[in-house]
Coordinates of C-alpha atoms in Angstrom, one line a residue:
X14 CA 81.2 52.4 132.6
X15 CA 79.9 49.0 133.5
X16 CA 81.8 47.7 136.5
X17 CA 81.7 44.2 138.1
X18 CA 82.5 44.0 141.9
X19 CA 83.1 40.7 143.6
X20 CA 82.9 41.0 147.4
X21 CA 84.7 38.8 149.9
X22 CA 85.2 39.5 153.6
X23 CA 88.5 38.1 155.0
X24 CA 90.6 40.7 153.4
X25 CA 88.9 43.7 154.9
X26 CA 90.1 46.1 157.6
X27 CA 89.0 45.2 161.2
X28 CA 88.8 41.5 160.4
X29 CA 91.2 38.9 161.7
X30 CA 89.2 35.8 162.8
X31 CA 86.5 33.5 161.4
X32 CA 84.0 34.9 164.0
X33 CA 84.4 38.3 162.4
X34 CA 83.1 37.0 159.0
X35 CA 80.6 34.4 160.2
X36 CA 76.9 35.5 160.1
X37 CA 74.9 34.6 163.2
X38 CA 78.0 35.1 165.3
X39 CA 77.9 37.8 167.9
X40 CA 81.3 39.2 166.6
X41 CA 80.1 39.3 163.0
X42 CA 81.6 42.5 161.5
X43 CA 79.0 43.3 158.9
X44 CA 79.1 47.0 159.7
X45 CA 82.8 47.1 159.0
X46 CA 82.2 45.5 155.6
X47 CA 79.4 47.9 154.7
X48 CA 81.4 51.0 155.7
X49 CA 84.3 50.0 153.6
X50 CA 82.1 49.0 150.7
X51 CA 80.2 52.3 150.8
X52 CA 83.5 54.2 150.5
X53 CA 84.0 52.4 147.2
X54 CA 80.5 52.9 145.9
X55 CA 80.4 56.6 146.7
X56 CA 83.0 57.2 144.1
X57 CA 81.2 55.0 141.5
X58 CA 77.7 56.6 141.6
X59 CA 77.9 57.6 137.9
X60 CA 78.5 54.0 136.7
X61 CA 76.5 50.9 136.3
X62 CA 77.5 48.4 139.0
X63 CA 76.9 44.7 139.5
X64 CA 77.9 43.7 143.0
X65 CA 78.3 40.0 143.7
X66 CA 78.1 39.1 147.4
X67 CA 80.6 36.2 147.3
X68 CA 81.5 35.4 150.9
X69 CA 80.2 32.1 152.4
X70 CA 76.4 31.9 151.7
X71 CA 76.4 35.3 149.9
X72 CA 74.2 37.0 152.4
X73 CA 76.5 39.6 153.9
X74 CA 75.5 42.8 152.0
X75 CA 72.1 44.1 153.0
X76 CA 69.7 44.9 150.1
X77 CA 69.1 48.3 151.6
X78 CA 72.4 49.4 150.2
X79 CA 70.7 49.8 146.8
X80 CA 68.5 52.5 148.3
X81 CA 71.5 54.7 148.8
X82 CA 73.1 53.4 145.6
X83 CA 70.4 52.9 143.0
X84 CA 73.0 52.2 140.3
X85 CA 73.9 48.9 142.0
X86 CA 72.4 45.5 141.2
X87 CA 73.1 43.1 144.0
X88 CA 73.7 39.4 143.5
X89 CA 73.3 37.4 146.7
X90 CA 72.6 34.0 148.1
X91 CA 74.0 30.5 147.3
X92 CA 74.5 27.9 146.0
X93 CA 74.7 29.6 142.6
X94 CA 76.4 29.0 139.3
X95 CA 79.8 30.7 138.9
X96 CA 79.6 31.7 142.6
X97 CA 82.1 34.6 143.1
X98 CA 81.8 35.6 139.5
X99 CA 78.0 35.2 138.9
X100 CA 76.9 37.7 136.3
X101 CA 80.2 38.6 134.6
X102 CA 80.2 38.8 130.8
X103 CA 81.9 40.6 128.0
X104 CA 79.8 43.8 128.5
X105 CA 81.8 44.9 131.5
X106 CA 84.5 47.5 131.4
X107 CA 86.5 46.3 134.4
X108 CA 86.5 44.3 137.6
X109 CA 87.1 45.2 141.2
X110 CA 87.8 42.5 143.8
X111 CA 86.8 43.8 147.2
X112 CA 87.9 42.3 150.5
X113 CA 90.0 39.6 148.9
X114 CA 92.7 37.6 150.8
X115 CA 95.9 35.7 150.2
X116 CA 95.9 32.1 148.9
X117 CA 96.2 29.0 151.1
X118 CA 99.6 28.5 152.7
X119 CA 100.9 32.1 152.6
X120 CA 103.1 32.8 155.5
X121 CA 101.6 35.0 158.2
X122 CA 98.5 35.5 156.1
X123 CA 95.2 36.2 157.9
X124 CA 92.6 33.4 157.3
X125 CA 94.6 32.2 154.2
X126 CA 92.6 29.8 152.0
X127 CA 91.7 29.2 148.4
X128 CA 88.0 28.6 147.7
X129 CA 87.8 26.2 150.7
X130 CA 89.3 26.7 154.1
X131 CA 88.5 23.1 155.1
X132 CA 89.0 20.9 152.0
X133 CA 91.6 22.3 149.7
X134 CA 95.3 22.3 150.6
X135 CA 96.5 23.8 147.3
X136 CA 95.6 24.6 143.7
X137 CA 97.9 24.9 140.7
X138 CA 96.8 26.0 137.2
X139 CA 99.5 25.6 134.5
X140 CA 102.0 25.1 137.3
X141 CA 101.1 28.5 138.9
X142 CA 100.1 28.4 142.6
X143 CA 96.6 29.9 142.8
X144 CA 94.7 32.3 145.0
X145 CA 91.1 33.3 144.6
X146 CA 92.1 36.6 142.9
X147 CA 94.0 34.8 140.1
X148 CA 91.3 32.2 139.6
X149 CA 88.5 34.7 139.4
X150 CA 90.5 37.2 137.3
X151 CA 91.1 34.5 134.7
X152 CA 87.4 33.8 134.6
X153 CA 86.7 37.4 133.9
X154 CA 89.6 37.4 131.5
X155 CA 87.9 34.7 129.5
X156 CA 85.4 37.4 128.6
X157 CA 88.1 40.0 127.9
X158 CA 87.4 41.9 131.2
X159 CA 90.5 43.3 133.0
X160 CA 91.0 43.4 136.7
X161 CA 91.5 47.0 137.6
X162 CA 91.5 47.2 141.4
X163 CA 91.8 45.0 144.5
X164 CA 91.1 45.8 148.1
X165 CA 92.8 43.3 150.4
X166 CA 95.6 42.6 152.8
X167 CA 99.4 43.1 152.3
X168 CA 100.1 39.4 151.7
X169 CA 97.7 39.2 148.8
X170 CA 99.3 42.3 147.3
X171 CA 102.7 40.5 147.4
X172 CA 101.2 37.4 145.7
X173 CA 99.7 39.5 142.8
X174 CA 102.7 41.7 142.0
X175 CA 104.3 39.3 139.5
X176 CA 101.1 39.0 137.5
X177 CA 99.8 42.5 137.0
X178 CA 101.6 45.6 135.7
X179 CA 98.6 48.0 136.0
X180 CA 96.6 47.1 139.1
X181 CA 95.3 49.6 141.7
X182 CA 95.6 48.1 145.2
X183 CA 94.3 49.3 148.5
X184 CA 96.1 47.6 151.4
X185 CA 93.6 47.2 154.2
X186 CA 95.8 45.7 156.9
X187 CA 99.2 44.1 157.6
X188 CA 98.6 40.4 158.3
X189 CA 100.6 39.1 161.2
X190 CA 99.4 35.5 161.4
X191 CA 96.4 33.3 160.5
X192 CA 94.3 35.0 163.2
X193 CA 96.0 38.4 163.7
X194 CA 96.6 41.6 161.9
X195 CA 97.7 45.2 162.3
X196 CA 95.0 47.7 161.3
X197 CA 95.5 51.3 160.1
X198 CA 93.0 53.9 161.4
X199 CA 89.5 53.4 159.9
X200 CA 89.4 57.0 158.6
X201 CA 92.7 56.6 156.8
X202 CA 91.6 53.3 155.1
X203 CA 88.2 54.8 154.0
X204 CA 90.0 57.8 152.5
X205 CA 92.5 55.5 150.7
X206 CA 89.6 53.4 149.2
X207 CA 88.0 56.6 147.9
X208 CA 91.2 58.2 146.5
X209 CA 92.4 54.9 144.8
X210 CA 88.9 54.4 143.3
X211 CA 89.1 57.9 141.8
X212 CA 92.5 57.2 140.3
X213 CA 91.4 53.9 138.9
X214 CA 88.2 55.2 137.3
X215 CA 90.1 57.8 135.3
X216 CA 92.0 55.1 133.3
X217 CA 90.7 53.5 130.1
X218 CA 89.9 49.9 130.0
X219 CA 92.9 49.2 127.7
X220 CA 95.3 50.4 130.5
X221 CA 94.6 47.3 132.6
X222 CA 95.7 43.7 132.4
X223 CA 93.4 40.9 131.2
X224 CA 94.6 37.8 133.0
X225 CA 94.4 34.6 131.1
X226 CA 95.9 31.1 130.7
X227 CA 97.3 29.7 127.5
X228 CA 95.7 26.4 126.3
X229 CA 95.9 23.6 127.1
X230 CA 95.0 24.4 130.7
X231 CA 95.8 21.9 133.5
X232 CA 94.5 22.3 137.0
X233 CA 95.8 20.2 139.9
X234 CA 93.9 20.3 143.2
X235 CA 95.5 19.0 146.4
X236 CA 93.0 18.2 149.1
X237 CA 93.3 18.2 152.9
X238 CA 92.8 14.5 153.1
X239 CA 92.3 11.4 150.8
X240 CA 88.6 11.2 151.3
X241 CA 88.0 14.4 149.4
X242 CA 90.0 13.0 146.5
X243 CA 87.9 9.8 146.7
X244 CA 84.7 11.9 146.3
X245 CA 86.0 14.1 143.5
X246 CA 87.6 11.3 141.5
X247 CA 84.3 10.3 140.0
X248 CA 83.8 13.7 138.3
X249 CA 84.2 13.7 134.4
X250 CA 87.6 14.8 133.1
X251 CA 89.2 14.1 136.5
X252 CA 92.4 12.1 136.9
X253 CA 93.6 10.9 140.3
X254 CA 97.3 11.4 140.4
X255 CA 98.1 10.5 144.0
X256 CA 96.4 10.1 147.4
X257 CA 95.3 13.8 147.8
X258 CA 95.6 15.2 144.3
X259 CA 93.4 15.2 141.2
X260 CA 94.1 16.7 137.7
X261 CA 91.6 18.2 135.3
X262 CA 92.6 19.4 131.8
X263 CA 90.7 21.4 129.2
X264 CA 91.3 23.9 126.4
X265 CA 88.5 26.0 127.8
X266 CA 89.2 27.9 131.1
X267 CA 85.5 28.2 131.8
X268 CA 85.4 24.4 132.1
X269 CA 88.3 24.5 134.6
X270 CA 86.5 27.2 136.6
X271 CA 83.2 25.3 136.8
X272 CA 85.1 22.1 137.7
X273 CA 86.7 23.9 140.6
X274 CA 83.3 25.1 141.8
X275 CA 81.9 21.6 141.5
X276 CA 84.8 20.3 143.6
X277 CA 84.2 22.9 146.2
X278 CA 80.5 22.0 146.4
X279 CA 81.1 18.3 146.5
X280 CA 83.6 18.7 149.3
X281 CA 81.2 20.9 151.3
X282 CA 83.4 24.0 151.2

């Protein structure tokens, strides 16, 4: 199989604060991320993997991991086009979102945000309140690629339940607040990642849900303050609807996705 993995950090076990996921910080938990990621990759050695390092500047996963896993192509660095979904196309059999977290505003959710922790207060697409999993799953869905597995916290799992009938989920922790969580033993989590991956890989592509939006597609972005809306208002296709909100409409979800990335870059993430 050809499998696309999008890596994020905030949803992983052992992680509860921004210092844990910030490179060049003494508390940076890269080793935690790599151990959990290796538990996944060990069960996928027979498959062709594209691994997109999609947290912050995209420089969290060491290239050396491809020595142990030569079936893995690593995408890293930023700024880059399509960011968390760079490299996805119709040739992939399924997607795995690894280390994902709940969307902005979720109660008691560790480091909740949606694409920007500093600039974006909320995002709706076709009146559905968004998180990064839904946004990215729909981009993969525009190529007909289903989301098969998510590794993240309990609050994200609750957010996704209404939208996926056949999704394998590994719950990494119980979020207790924006900067707190309850962690299960590391050995238990690593074993759960391995066993869930094995169950997921046995299913055919057709078993999983392809997440898409019906046209026309309307995205509303609410910013943290009016200055962000001032900056974004000049983008093509953008309509200012109040002090902190803009609206972008298109029949093509890929246009919506790229517009969101442009907004994120303009606002400085």
